[in-house]
PDB file of C-alpha atoms in Angstrom:
ATOM      1  CA  UNK A 164      -6.653 -21.222  63.032  1.00 93.00           C
ATOM      2  CA  UNK A 165      -8.452 -24.597  63.219  1.00 94.00           C
ATOM      3  CA  UNK A 166      -7.317 -27.730  61.392  1.00 95.00           C
ATOM      4  CA  UNK A 167     -10.486 -27.480  59.277  1.00 94.00           C
ATOM      5  CA  UNK A 168      -9.151 -24.169  57.869  1.00 96.00           C
ATOM      6  CA  UNK A 169      -6.410 -26.034  56.072  1.00 98.00           C
ATOM      7  CA  UNK A 170      -7.295 -27.240  52.599  1.00 98.00           C
ATOM      8  CA  UNK A 171      -4.515 -29.710  51.792  1.00 98.00           C
ATOM      9  CA  UNK A 172      -3.334 -30.925  48.430  1.00 98.00           C
ATOM     10  CA  UNK A 173      -1.260 -34.092  48.880  1.00 98.00           C
ATOM     11  CA  UNK A 174       1.478 -35.011  46.394  1.00 98.00           C
ATOM     12  CA  UNK A 175       3.087 -38.465  46.392  1.00 98.00           C
ATOM     13  CA  UNK A 176       3.400 -41.716  44.459  1.00 97.00           C
ATOM     14  CA  UNK A 177       4.883 -44.844  46.137  1.00 96.00           C
ATOM     15  CA  UNK A 178       3.955 -46.934  49.172  1.00 97.00           C
ATOM     16  CA  UNK A 179       6.216 -44.714  51.326  1.00 97.00           C
ATOM     17  CA  UNK A 180       3.750 -41.823  50.950  1.00 98.00           C
ATOM     18  CA  UNK A 181       0.563 -43.721  51.745  1.00 98.00           C
ATOM     19  CA  UNK A 182       0.827 -43.811  55.609  1.00 98.00           C
ATOM     20  CA  UNK A 183       1.313 -40.056  55.622  1.00 98.00           C
ATOM     21  CA  UNK A 184      -1.764 -39.431  53.504  1.00 98.00           C
ATOM     22  CA  UNK A 185      -3.748 -41.835  55.702  1.00 98.00           C
ATOM     23  CA  UNK A 186      -2.550 -40.109  58.896  1.00 98.00           C
ATOM     24  CA  UNK A 187      -3.555 -36.696  57.558  1.00 98.00           C
ATOM     25  CA  UNK A 188      -7.067 -37.866  56.785  1.00 98.00           C
ATOM     26  CA  UNK A 189      -7.448 -39.932  59.951  1.00 98.00           C
ATOM     27  CA  UNK A 190      -6.414 -36.867  62.006  1.00 97.00           C
ATOM     28  CA  UNK A 191      -9.366 -34.918  60.679  1.00 97.00           C
ATOM     29  CA  UNK A 192      -7.587 -32.641  58.172  1.00 98.00           C
ATOM     30  CA  UNK A 193      -9.317 -31.621  54.974  1.00 97.00           C
ATOM     31  CA  UNK A 194      -7.557 -33.123  51.921  1.00 98.00           C
ATOM     32  CA  UNK A 195      -9.050 -31.496  48.821  1.00 98.00           C
ATOM     33  CA  UNK A 196      -7.085 -33.469  46.257  1.00 98.00           C
ATOM     34  CA  UNK A 197      -4.138 -35.692  45.416  1.00 98.00           C
ATOM     35  CA  UNK A 198      -1.435 -35.317  42.803  1.00 98.00           C
ATOM     36  CA  UNK A 199       0.482 -38.451  41.729  1.00 98.00           C
ATOM     37  CA  UNK A 200       2.379 -39.910  38.773  1.00 97.00           C
ATOM     38  CA  UNK A 201       0.428 -41.127  35.718  1.00 96.00           C
ATOM     39  CA  UNK A 202      -0.455 -44.793  35.594  1.00 95.00           C
ATOM     40  CA  UNK A 203       2.551 -46.843  34.377  1.00 92.00           C
ATOM     41  CA  UNK A 204       2.496 -49.807  31.972  1.00 88.00           C
ATOM     42  CA  UNK A 205       3.312 -53.170  33.529  1.00 83.00           C
ATOM     43  CA  UNK A 206       3.308 -56.747  32.407  1.00 74.00           C
ATOM     44  CA  UNK A 207       5.185 -58.532  29.674  1.00 71.00           C
ATOM     45  CA  UNK A 208       4.003 -56.289  26.899  1.00 70.00           C
ATOM     46  CA  UNK A 209       3.209 -53.208  28.931  1.00 72.00           C
ATOM     47  CA  UNK A 210      -0.406 -53.576  28.006  1.00 74.00           C
ATOM     48  CA  UNK A 211      -1.732 -53.099  31.581  1.00 87.00           C
ATOM     49  CA  UNK A 212      -1.709 -49.752  33.270  1.00 90.00           C
ATOM     50  CA  UNK A 213      -0.845 -49.818  36.991  1.00 94.00           C
ATOM     51  CA  UNK A 214      -1.972 -46.893  39.187  1.00 96.00           C
ATOM     52  CA  UNK A 215       0.376 -45.671  41.903  1.00 97.00           C
ATOM     53  CA  UNK A 216      -0.237 -46.828  45.476  1.00 97.00           C
ATOM     54  CA  UNK A 217      -1.128 -43.276  46.452  1.00 98.00           C
ATOM     55  CA  UNK A 218      -3.752 -43.158  43.662  1.00 98.00           C
ATOM     56  CA  UNK A 219      -5.197 -46.444  44.805  1.00 98.00           C
ATOM     57  CA  UNK A 220      -5.541 -45.206  48.375  1.00 98.00           C
ATOM     58  CA  UNK A 221      -6.907 -41.809  47.241  1.00 98.00           C
ATOM     59  CA  UNK A 222      -9.661 -43.443  45.115  1.00 97.00           C
ATOM     60  CA  UNK A 223     -10.602 -45.709  48.035  1.00 97.00           C
ATOM     61  CA  UNK A 224     -11.103 -42.567  50.122  1.00 97.00           C
ATOM     62  CA  UNK A 225     -13.022 -40.764  47.364  1.00 97.00           C
ATOM     63  CA  UNK A 226     -10.408 -38.032  46.749  1.00 98.00           C
ATOM     64  CA  UNK A 227      -9.987 -36.171  43.448  1.00 98.00           C
ATOM     65  CA  UNK A 228      -6.780 -37.268  41.720  1.00 98.00           C
ATOM     66  CA  UNK A 229      -4.622 -35.345  39.227  1.00 98.00           C
ATOM     67  CA  UNK A 230      -1.896 -37.133  37.216  1.00 98.00           C
ATOM     68  CA  UNK A 231       0.120 -34.667  35.180  1.00 97.00           C
ATOM     69  CA  UNK A 232       2.801 -35.773  32.748  1.00 96.00           C
ATOM     70  CA  UNK A 233       4.351 -32.333  33.013  1.00 96.00           C
ATOM     71  CA  UNK A 234       4.169 -30.195  36.126  1.00 97.00           C
ATOM     72  CA  UNK A 235       4.234 -26.962  34.178  1.00 96.00           C
ATOM     73  CA  UNK A 236       1.390 -27.944  31.873  1.00 97.00           C
ATOM     74  CA  UNK A 237      -1.066 -24.968  31.963  1.00 97.00           C
ATOM     75  CA  UNK A 238      -4.070 -27.293  32.069  1.00 98.00           C
ATOM     76  CA  UNK A 239      -2.704 -29.097  35.120  1.00 98.00           C
ATOM     77  CA  UNK A 240      -1.734 -25.864  36.873  1.00 98.00           C
ATOM     78  CA  UNK A 241      -5.272 -24.566  36.372  1.00 98.00           C
ATOM     79  CA  UNK A 242      -6.787 -27.856  37.626  1.00 98.00           C
ATOM     80  CA  UNK A 243      -4.540 -27.686  40.679  1.00 98.00           C
ATOM     81  CA  UNK A 244      -5.628 -24.100  41.376  1.00 98.00           C
ATOM     82  CA  UNK A 245      -9.283 -25.115  41.120  1.00 98.00           C
ATOM     83  CA  UNK A 246      -8.801 -27.662  43.925  1.00 98.00           C
ATOM     84  CA  UNK A 247      -8.627 -24.648  46.230  1.00 97.00           C
ATOM     85  CA  UNK A 248      -5.713 -25.842  48.372  1.00 98.00           C
ATOM     86  CA  UNK A 249      -4.024 -23.404  50.729  1.00 98.00           C
ATOM     87  CA  UNK A 250      -1.270 -25.872  51.784  1.00 98.00           C
ATOM     88  CA  UNK A 251       0.543 -28.604  49.859  1.00 98.00           C
ATOM     89  CA  UNK A 252       2.215 -31.635  51.411  1.00 98.00           C
ATOM     90  CA  UNK A 253       4.781 -33.577  49.372  1.00 98.00           C
ATOM     91  CA  UNK A 254       6.081 -37.079  50.130  1.00 98.00           C
ATOM     92  CA  UNK A 255       8.272 -39.124  47.717  1.00 96.00           C
ATOM     93  CA  UNK A 256       7.177 -37.263  44.626  1.00 96.00           C
ATOM     94  CA  UNK A 257       9.075 -35.288  42.005  1.00 93.00           C
ATOM     95  CA  UNK A 258      10.717 -31.880  41.647  1.00 94.00           C
ATOM     96  CA  UNK A 259       8.102 -29.125  41.544  1.00 97.00           C
ATOM     97  CA  UNK A 260       8.282 -25.931  39.549  1.00 96.00           C
ATOM     98  CA  UNK A 261       7.821 -22.641  41.347  1.00 97.00           C
ATOM     99  CA  UNK A 262       4.435 -22.113  39.740  1.00 97.00           C
ATOM    100  CA  UNK A 263       3.308 -25.168  41.702  1.00 98.00           C
ATOM    101  CA  UNK A 264       5.128 -24.988  45.070  1.00 98.00           C
ATOM    102  CA  UNK A 265       4.488 -21.273  45.443  1.00 97.00           C
ATOM    103  CA  UNK A 266       0.821 -21.512  44.664  1.00 98.00           C
ATOM    104  CA  UNK A 267      -0.847 -22.110  48.075  1.00 98.00           C
ATOM    105  CA  UNK A 268      -1.223 -19.406  50.672  1.00 97.00           C
ATOM    106  CA  UNK A 269       0.638 -21.345  53.375  1.00 98.00           C
ATOM    107  CA  UNK A 270       3.270 -22.805  51.059  1.00 97.00           C
ATOM    108  CA  UNK A 271       4.368 -26.361  50.303  1.00 98.00           C
ATOM    109  CA  UNK A 272       6.289 -28.597  52.701  1.00 98.00           C
ATOM    110  CA  UNK A 273       8.082 -31.823  52.017  1.00 98.00           C
ATOM    111  CA  UNK A 274       8.638 -34.903  54.205  1.00 98.00           C
ATOM    112  CA  UNK A 275      12.192 -36.023  53.451  1.00 98.00           C
ATOM    113  CA  UNK A 276      13.706 -39.302  54.650  1.00 98.00           C
ATOM    114  CA  UNK A 277      16.956 -37.852  56.063  1.00 98.00           C
ATOM    115  CA  UNK A 278      18.184 -35.330  58.613  1.00 98.00           C
ATOM    116  CA  UNK A 279      18.771 -32.384  56.255  1.00 97.00           C
ATOM    117  CA  UNK A 280      20.991 -30.763  55.221  1.00 97.00           C
ATOM    118  CA  UNK A 281      22.612 -34.219  55.019  1.00 97.00           C
ATOM    119  CA  UNK A 282      21.529 -36.518  52.212  1.00 98.00           C
ATOM    120  CA  UNK A 283      19.760 -34.186  49.867  1.00 97.00           C
ATOM    121  CA  UNK A 284      18.601 -36.038  46.811  1.00 95.00           C
ATOM    122  CA  UNK A 285      16.472 -38.907  45.513  1.00 94.00           C
ATOM    123  CA  UNK A 286      17.842 -41.882  47.486  1.00 97.00           C
ATOM    124  CA  UNK A 287      18.613 -40.735  51.036  1.00 98.00           C
ATOM    125  CA  UNK A 288      17.787 -44.028  52.751  1.00 98.00           C
ATOM    126  CA  UNK A 289      20.092 -46.052  50.548  1.00 98.00           C
ATOM    127  CA  UNK A 290      23.019 -43.667  50.797  1.00 98.00           C
ATOM    128  CA  UNK A 291      22.803 -43.342  54.562  1.00 98.00           C
ATOM    129  CA  UNK A 292      23.185 -47.100  54.901  1.00 98.00           C
ATOM    130  CA  UNK A 293      25.860 -47.292  52.184  1.00 98.00           C
ATOM    131  CA  UNK A 294      27.895 -44.714  54.064  1.00 98.00           C
ATOM    132  CA  UNK A 295      27.581 -46.713  57.313  1.00 97.00           C
ATOM    133  CA  UNK A 296      25.495 -44.097  59.153  1.00 98.00           C
ATOM    134  CA  UNK A 297      24.145 -45.150  62.532  1.00 98.00           C
ATOM    135  CA  UNK A 298      21.396 -42.546  62.541  1.00 97.00           C
ATOM    136  CA  UNK A 299      18.989 -41.102  60.017  1.00 98.00           C
ATOM    137  CA  UNK A 300      15.523 -39.565  60.428  1.00 98.00           C
ATOM    138  CA  UNK A 301      12.931 -37.441  58.696  1.00 98.00           C
ATOM    139  CA  UNK A 302      12.809 -33.720  58.053  1.00 98.00           C
ATOM    140  CA  UNK A 303       9.872 -31.526  57.132  1.00 98.00           C
ATOM    141  CA  UNK A 304      10.809 -28.345  55.288  1.00 98.00           C
ATOM    142  CA  UNK A 305       9.292 -25.713  53.077  1.00 98.00           C
ATOM    143  CA  UNK A 306      10.120 -26.024  49.382  1.00 97.00           C
ATOM    144  CA  UNK A 307      12.096 -23.300  47.621  1.00 93.00           C
ATOM    145  CA  UNK A 308      14.041 -22.912  44.399  1.00 90.00           C
ATOM    146  CA  UNK A 309      16.711 -25.554  45.007  1.00 89.00           C
ATOM    147  CA  UNK A 310      16.270 -29.251  45.734  1.00 90.00           C
ATOM    148  CA  UNK A 311      15.950 -30.132  49.450  1.00 95.00           C
ATOM    149  CA  UNK A 312      17.356 -26.797  50.653  1.00 95.00           C
ATOM    150  CA  UNK A 313      14.320 -25.102  52.181  1.00 97.00           C
ATOM    151  CA  UNK A 314      13.738 -23.892  55.716  1.00 98.00           C
ATOM    152  CA  UNK A 315      13.333 -26.768  58.179  1.00 98.00           C
ATOM    153  CA  UNK A 316      10.183 -27.023  60.288  1.00 98.00           C
ATOM    154  CA  UNK A 317      11.048 -30.137  62.344  1.00 98.00           C
ATOM    155  CA  UNK A 318      13.204 -33.229  62.429  1.00 98.00           C
ATOM    156  CA  UNK A 319      12.775 -36.636  64.046  1.00 98.00           C
ATOM    157  CA  UNK A 320      15.790 -38.986  64.363  1.00 98.00           C
ATOM    158  CA  UNK A 321      15.872 -42.688  63.697  1.00 98.00           C
ATOM    159  CA  UNK A 322      18.593 -45.152  64.773  1.00 98.00           C
ATOM    160  CA  UNK A 323      20.021 -47.535  62.129  1.00 98.00           C
ATOM    161  CA  UNK A 324      21.111 -50.912  63.609  1.00 98.00           C
ATOM    162  CA  UNK A 325      24.369 -52.278  62.261  1.00 95.00           C
ATOM    163  CA  UNK A 326      22.642 -55.154  60.438  1.00 96.00           C
ATOM    164  CA  UNK A 327      19.705 -53.176  59.092  1.00 97.00           C
ATOM    165  CA  UNK A 328      19.016 -53.104  55.351  1.00 97.00           C
ATOM    166  CA  UNK A 329      16.977 -50.696  53.270  1.00 97.00           C
ATOM    167  CA  UNK A 330      13.728 -52.554  53.958  1.00 96.00           C
ATOM    168  CA  UNK A 331      14.029 -52.091  57.706  1.00 98.00           C
ATOM    169  CA  UNK A 332      14.962 -48.375  57.532  1.00 98.00           C
ATOM    170  CA  UNK A 333      12.399 -47.667  54.760  1.00 98.00           C
ATOM    171  CA  UNK A 334       9.628 -49.117  56.905  1.00 98.00           C
ATOM    172  CA  UNK A 335      10.740 -47.213  60.012  1.00 98.00           C
ATOM    173  CA  UNK A 336      11.043 -43.866  58.247  1.00 98.00           C
ATOM    174  CA  UNK A 337       7.810 -44.392  56.363  1.00 98.00           C
ATOM    175  CA  UNK A 338       5.852 -44.420  59.652  1.00 98.00           C
ATOM    176  CA  UNK A 339       8.058 -41.800  61.307  1.00 98.00           C
ATOM    177  CA  UNK A 340       7.393 -39.538  58.326  1.00 98.00           C
ATOM    178  CA  UNK A 341       3.664 -39.754  58.948  1.00 98.00           C
ATOM    179  CA  UNK A 342       4.228 -38.750  62.609  1.00 98.00           C
ATOM    180  CA  UNK A 343       6.440 -35.840  61.534  1.00 98.00           C
ATOM    181  CA  UNK A 344       3.806 -34.637  59.040  1.00 98.00           C
ATOM    182  CA  UNK A 345       1.090 -34.545  61.669  1.00 98.00           C
ATOM    183  CA  UNK A 346       3.319 -32.655  64.083  1.00 98.00           C
ATOM    184  CA  UNK A 347       4.136 -30.212  61.318  1.00 98.00           C
ATOM    185  CA  UNK A 348       0.452 -29.647  60.550  1.00 98.00           C
ATOM    186  CA  UNK A 349      -0.167 -29.058  64.228  1.00 98.00           C
ATOM    187  CA  UNK A 350       2.555 -26.414  64.293  1.00 98.00           C
ATOM    188  CA  UNK A 351       1.082 -24.758  61.220  1.00 98.00           C
ATOM    189  CA  UNK A 352      -2.348 -24.630  62.804  1.00 98.00           C
ATOM    190  CA  UNK A 353      -1.013 -23.306  66.107  1.00 98.00           C
ATOM    191  CA  UNK A 354       0.967 -20.571  64.276  1.00 98.00           C
ATOM    192  CA  UNK A 355      -1.924 -19.475  62.053  1.00 97.00           C
ATOM    193  CA  UNK A 356      -0.162 -20.847  58.999  1.00 96.00           C
ATOM    194  CA  UNK A 357       3.273 -19.398  59.735  1.00 96.00           C
ATOM    195  CA  UNK A 358       5.287 -21.886  61.879  1.00 98.00           C
ATOM    196  CA  UNK A 359       8.831 -21.251  62.979  1.00 97.00           C
ATOM    197  CA  UNK A 360      11.274 -22.577  60.418  1.00 98.00           C
ATOM    198  CA  UNK A 361      15.091 -22.625  60.413  1.00 97.00           C
ATOM    199  CA  UNK A 362      17.557 -22.121  57.499  1.00 97.00           C
ATOM    200  CA  UNK A 363      19.489 -25.320  56.907  1.00 97.00           C
ATOM    201  CA  UNK A 364      22.818 -23.512  57.284  1.00 94.00           C
ATOM    202  CA  UNK A 365      22.044 -23.041  60.955  1.00 95.00           C
ATOM    203  CA  UNK A 366      21.793 -26.841  61.427  1.00 94.00           C
ATOM    204  CA  UNK A 367      25.345 -27.465  60.256  1.00 91.00           C
ATOM    205  CA  UNK A 368      28.382 -27.615  62.505  1.00 88.00           C
ATOM    206  CA  UNK A 369      31.666 -25.995  61.650  1.00 86.00           C
ATOM    207  CA  UNK A 370      33.585 -28.031  59.082  1.00 86.00           C
ATOM    208  CA  UNK A 371      30.719 -30.485  58.528  1.00 89.00           C
ATOM    209  CA  UNK A 372      30.836 -32.144  55.118  1.00 93.00           C
ATOM    210  CA  UNK A 373      27.579 -32.644  53.309  1.00 95.00           C
ATOM    211  CA  UNK A 374      26.828 -36.060  51.847  1.00 96.00           C
ATOM    212  CA  UNK A 375      24.468 -36.258  48.889  1.00 96.00           C
ATOM    213  CA  UNK A 376      21.920 -38.878  47.940  1.00 96.00           C
ATOM    214  CA  UNK A 377      21.861 -39.047  44.112  1.00 95.00           C
ATOM    215  CA  UNK A 378      19.449 -41.238  42.178  1.00 94.00           C
ATOM    216  CA  UNK A 379      20.476 -44.852  41.863  1.00 96.00           C
ATOM    217  CA  UNK A 380      21.075 -46.416  38.433  1.00 96.00           C
ATOM    218  CA  UNK A 381      22.371 -49.861  37.511  1.00 95.00           C
ATOM    219  CA  UNK A 382      25.844 -48.438  36.951  1.00 94.00           C
ATOM    220  CA  UNK A 383      26.273 -47.114  40.500  1.00 94.00           C
ATOM    221  CA  UNK A 384      24.897 -50.292  42.071  1.00 98.00           C
ATOM    222  CA  UNK A 385      27.828 -52.489  40.954  1.00 98.00           C
ATOM    223  CA  UNK A 386      30.044 -53.734  43.789  1.00 98.00           C
ATOM    224  CA  UNK A 387      33.608 -52.431  43.887  1.00 97.00           C
ATOM    225  CA  UNK A 388      35.556 -55.267  45.430  1.00 97.00           C
ATOM    226  CA  UNK A 389      38.686 -53.066  45.824  1.00 97.00           C
ATOM    227  CA  UNK A 390      36.892 -51.338  48.713  1.00 97.00           C
ATOM    228  CA  UNK A 391      37.364 -52.559  52.343  1.00 97.00           C
ATOM    229  CA  UNK A 392      35.125 -55.481  53.315  1.00 97.00           C
ATOM    230  CA  UNK A 393      33.046 -53.411  55.752  1.00 97.00           C
ATOM    231  CA  UNK A 394      32.424 -50.800  53.080  1.00 98.00           C
ATOM    232  CA  UNK A 395      31.275 -53.533  50.644  1.00 98.00           C
ATOM    233  CA  UNK A 396      29.015 -54.949  53.345  1.00 98.00           C
ATOM    234  CA  UNK A 397      27.409 -51.555  53.882  1.00 98.00           C
ATOM    235  CA  UNK A 398      27.035 -51.121  50.094  1.00 98.00           C
ATOM    236  CA  UNK A 399      25.177 -54.438  49.857  1.00 98.00           C
ATOM    237  CA  UNK A 400      22.792 -53.761  52.732  1.00 98.00           C
ATOM    238  CA  UNK A 401      22.269 -50.206  51.492  1.00 98.00           C
ATOM    239  CA  UNK A 402      20.817 -51.630  48.244  1.00 98.00           C
ATOM    240  CA  UNK A 403      18.963 -54.625  49.679  1.00 97.00           C
ATOM    241  CA  UNK A 404      16.453 -55.641  48.645  1.00 96.00           C
ATOM    242  CA  UNK A 405      15.879 -52.892  46.031  1.00 94.00           C
ATOM    243  CA  UNK A 406      17.505 -52.134  43.680  1.00 96.00           C
ATOM    244  CA  UNK A 407      20.101 -54.730  44.689  1.00 97.00           C
ATOM    245  CA  UNK A 408      23.922 -54.597  44.632  1.00 98.00           C
ATOM    246  CA  UNK A 409      25.356 -56.653  41.831  1.00 98.00           C
ATOM    247  CA  UNK A 410      28.567 -58.146  40.525  1.00 97.00           C
ATOM    248  CA  UNK A 411      29.652 -60.563  37.774  1.00 96.00           C
ATOM    249  CA  UNK A 412      30.012 -64.294  38.184  1.00 94.00           C
ATOM    250  CA  UNK A 413      32.568 -65.526  35.632  1.00 94.00           C
ATOM    251  CA  UNK A 414      32.432 -69.137  34.522  1.00 90.00           C
ATOM    252  CA  UNK A 415      35.517 -71.250  33.606  1.00 90.00           C
ATOM    253  CA  UNK A 416      34.841 -70.615  29.906  1.00 90.00           C
ATOM    254  CA  UNK A 417      34.712 -66.821  30.452  1.00 92.00           C
ATOM    255  CA  UNK A 418      30.918 -66.463  30.295  1.00 93.00           C
ATOM    256  CA  UNK A 419      29.651 -63.758  32.661  1.00 94.00           C
ATOM    257  CA  UNK A 420      26.343 -63.654  34.495  1.00 95.00           C
ATOM    258  CA  UNK A 421      24.918 -60.902  36.722  1.00 96.00           C
ATOM    259  CA  UNK A 422      24.830 -61.923  40.381  1.00 96.00           C
ATOM    260  CA  UNK A 423      22.810 -59.823  42.842  1.00 97.00           C
ATOM    261  CA  UNK A 424      23.869 -59.984  46.456  1.00 98.00           C
ATOM    262  CA  UNK A 425      21.388 -59.263  49.285  1.00 98.00           C
ATOM    263  CA  UNK A 426      23.218 -60.163  52.485  1.00 97.00           C
ATOM    264  CA  UNK A 427      26.863 -60.594  53.526  1.00 97.00           C
ATOM    265  CA  UNK A 428      29.008 -60.492  56.634  1.00 96.00           C
ATOM    266  CA  UNK A 429      32.689 -59.822  57.195  1.00 96.00           C
ATOM    267  CA  UNK A 430      34.471 -63.083  58.041  1.00 93.00           C
ATOM    268  CA  UNK A 431      36.448 -63.627  61.196  1.00 80.00           C
ATOM    269  CA  UNK A 432      40.134 -63.936  60.310  1.00 62.00           C
ATOM    270  CA  UNK A 433      40.354 -67.642  61.101  1.00 45.00           C
ATOM    271  CA  UNK A 434      37.483 -68.517  58.731  1.00 49.00           C
ATOM    272  CA  UNK A 435      38.815 -66.681  55.711  1.00 45.00           C
ATOM    273  CA  UNK A 436      40.450 -69.674  53.935  1.00 45.00           C
ATOM    274  CA  UNK A 437      37.631 -71.963  53.037  1.00 46.00           C
ATOM    275  CA  UNK A 438      36.521 -73.786  49.926  1.00 47.00           C
ATOM    276  CA  UNK A 439      33.156 -72.355  48.822  1.00 48.00           C
ATOM    277  CA  UNK A 440      31.504 -75.708  48.286  1.00 44.00           C
ATOM    278  CA  UNK A 441      31.946 -76.663  51.972  1.00 47.00           C
ATOM    279  CA  UNK A 442      30.191 -73.634  53.421  1.00 64.00           C
ATOM    280  CA  UNK A 443      26.835 -71.868  53.644  1.00 78.00           C
ATOM    281  CA  UNK A 444      28.499 -68.658  52.429  1.00 87.00           C
ATOM    282  CA  UNK A 445      30.570 -67.654  49.397  1.00 92.00           C
ATOM    283  CA  UNK A 446      33.850 -65.945  50.403  1.00 93.00           C
ATOM    284  CA  UNK A 447      35.283 -63.007  48.437  1.00 95.00           C
ATOM    285  CA  UNK A 448      38.513 -61.216  49.367  1.00 95.00           C
ATOM    286  CA  UNK A 449      38.040 -57.387  49.398  1.00 97.00           C
ATOM    287  CA  UNK A 450      40.533 -54.569  48.933  1.00 96.00           C
ATOM    288  CA  UNK A 451      41.760 -54.557  52.514  1.00 96.00           C
ATOM    289  CA  UNK A 452      42.484 -58.285  52.469  1.00 95.00           C
ATOM    290  CA  UNK A 453      39.451 -59.107  54.643  1.00 96.00           C
ATOM    291  CA  UNK A 454      36.980 -61.677  53.425  1.00 96.00           C
ATOM    292  CA  UNK A 455      33.295 -60.994  52.864  1.00 96.00           C
ATOM    293  CA  UNK A 456      30.962 -63.962  53.184  1.00 96.00           C
ATOM    294  CA  UNK A 457      28.032 -63.765  50.761  1.00 96.00           C
ATOM    295  CA  UNK A 458      24.996 -65.303  52.478  1.00 96.00           C
ATOM    296  CA  UNK A 459      22.046 -64.518  50.185  1.00 97.00           C
ATOM    297  CA  UNK A 460      22.083 -63.924  46.441  1.00 96.00           C
ATOM    298  CA  UNK A 461      20.273 -64.203  43.134  1.00 96.00           C
ATOM    299  CA  UNK A 462      21.688 -65.318  39.793  1.00 94.00           C
ATOM    300  CA  UNK A 463      20.169 -63.609  36.748  1.00 93.00           C
ATOM    301  CA  UNK A 464      17.042 -65.485  35.686  1.00 91.00           C
ATOM    302  CA  UNK A 465      16.851 -67.377  38.989  1.00 93.00           C
ATOM    303  CA  UNK A 466      15.060 -66.818  42.313  1.00 95.00           C
ATOM    304  CA  UNK A 467      16.604 -65.167  45.333  1.00 96.00           C
ATOM    305  CA  UNK A 468      18.089 -67.808  47.594  1.00 95.00           C
ATOM    306  CA  UNK A 469      20.445 -68.595  50.491  1.00 95.00           C
ATOM    307  CA  UNK A 470      24.012 -69.118  49.355  1.00 93.00           C
ATOM    308  CA  UNK A 471      23.988 -72.649  50.784  1.00 92.00           C
ATOM    309  CA  UNK A 472      21.242 -73.614  48.253  1.00 92.00           C
ATOM    310  CA  UNK A 473      23.058 -71.855  45.479  1.00 91.00           C
ATOM    311  CA  UNK A 474      26.321 -73.718  46.159  1.00 89.00           C
ATOM    312  CA  UNK A 475      24.502 -77.040  46.390  1.00 87.00           C
ATOM    313  CA  UNK A 476      23.176 -76.486  42.872  1.00 83.00           C
ATOM    314  CA  UNK A 477      26.415 -75.290  41.311  1.00 80.00           C
ATOM    315  CA  UNK A 478      28.968 -77.842  40.126  1.00 76.00           C
ATOM    316  CA  UNK A 479      32.659 -76.914  40.094  1.00 71.00           C
ATOM    317  CA  UNK A 480      32.103 -73.674  41.890  1.00 76.00           C
ATOM    318  CA  UNK A 481      35.817 -73.514  42.791  1.00 75.00           C
ATOM    319  CA  UNK A 482      36.533 -72.818  39.087  1.00 79.00           C
ATOM    320  CA  UNK A 483      34.256 -69.754  39.029  1.00 82.00           C
ATOM    321  CA  UNK A 484      35.283 -66.291  40.188  1.00 85.00           C
ATOM    322  CA  UNK A 485      33.574 -63.023  41.028  1.00 90.00           C
ATOM    323  CA  UNK A 486      34.610 -59.676  39.651  1.00 88.00           C
TER     324      UNK A 486
END
């Protein structure tokens, strides 16, 4: 098989997927169409429709674009079939019904931002950092009936520095995912469409516990200060900058305001007893008795700022508390 024999349908929506689509095209593969989310309303009144970043790139490259509301819609399924794809590549998209993922001759593979079978789910980058992992990576695998459980084609590891936040890991895995996709396509071509793939069970060690990566909502982004300080620090960096870990700032009169926290460090023991107004960081005692120093934050309705600037603008901060 030659690379020209592959007729690829690409499926993806956010920025994370764009480098992979670009790499596929720049490597000389034939992309016959793109599937992405419908344009979404933005602006104060939702009167402006914003196309996805994948759609914007696809239109710049002159690719046909399909934007189904429902993946099982017969009209969409027929339009997809008419593109004539014999392989589908999915990056940061949505769950596909069998009528879609089983359609092409050579199947559908996904580029997932984790080392499967760990961190199956919608937010693998965030949860790996939240759990204090020192390594993540990308996995390419064939889709099957269950979410993120298909046979693995290849994996590429990625080290997570102790201070790294989501932005750093997202950017690294975004480009590593593009590399993994091209290597996967090369394997598919070399194997005449049937590359070696491994069941995920064979990648697990005895007694290994699987960690999941469920979707993030406002409710599960609230900081639990009863946790150890290091766990809270990981939680904050695992949600920074998006969607942002949050807590409540309580005024002396009992009024509460949402406070997002973007960066924090665990204090050395000798620096744990400070008055907030005298420092560039805001100290909070966590469940293990250790103090976390908040260094960057954003009060609801205000801009993101260094804690030093925040404290300079707040009068009587010693009478506020965080919960």
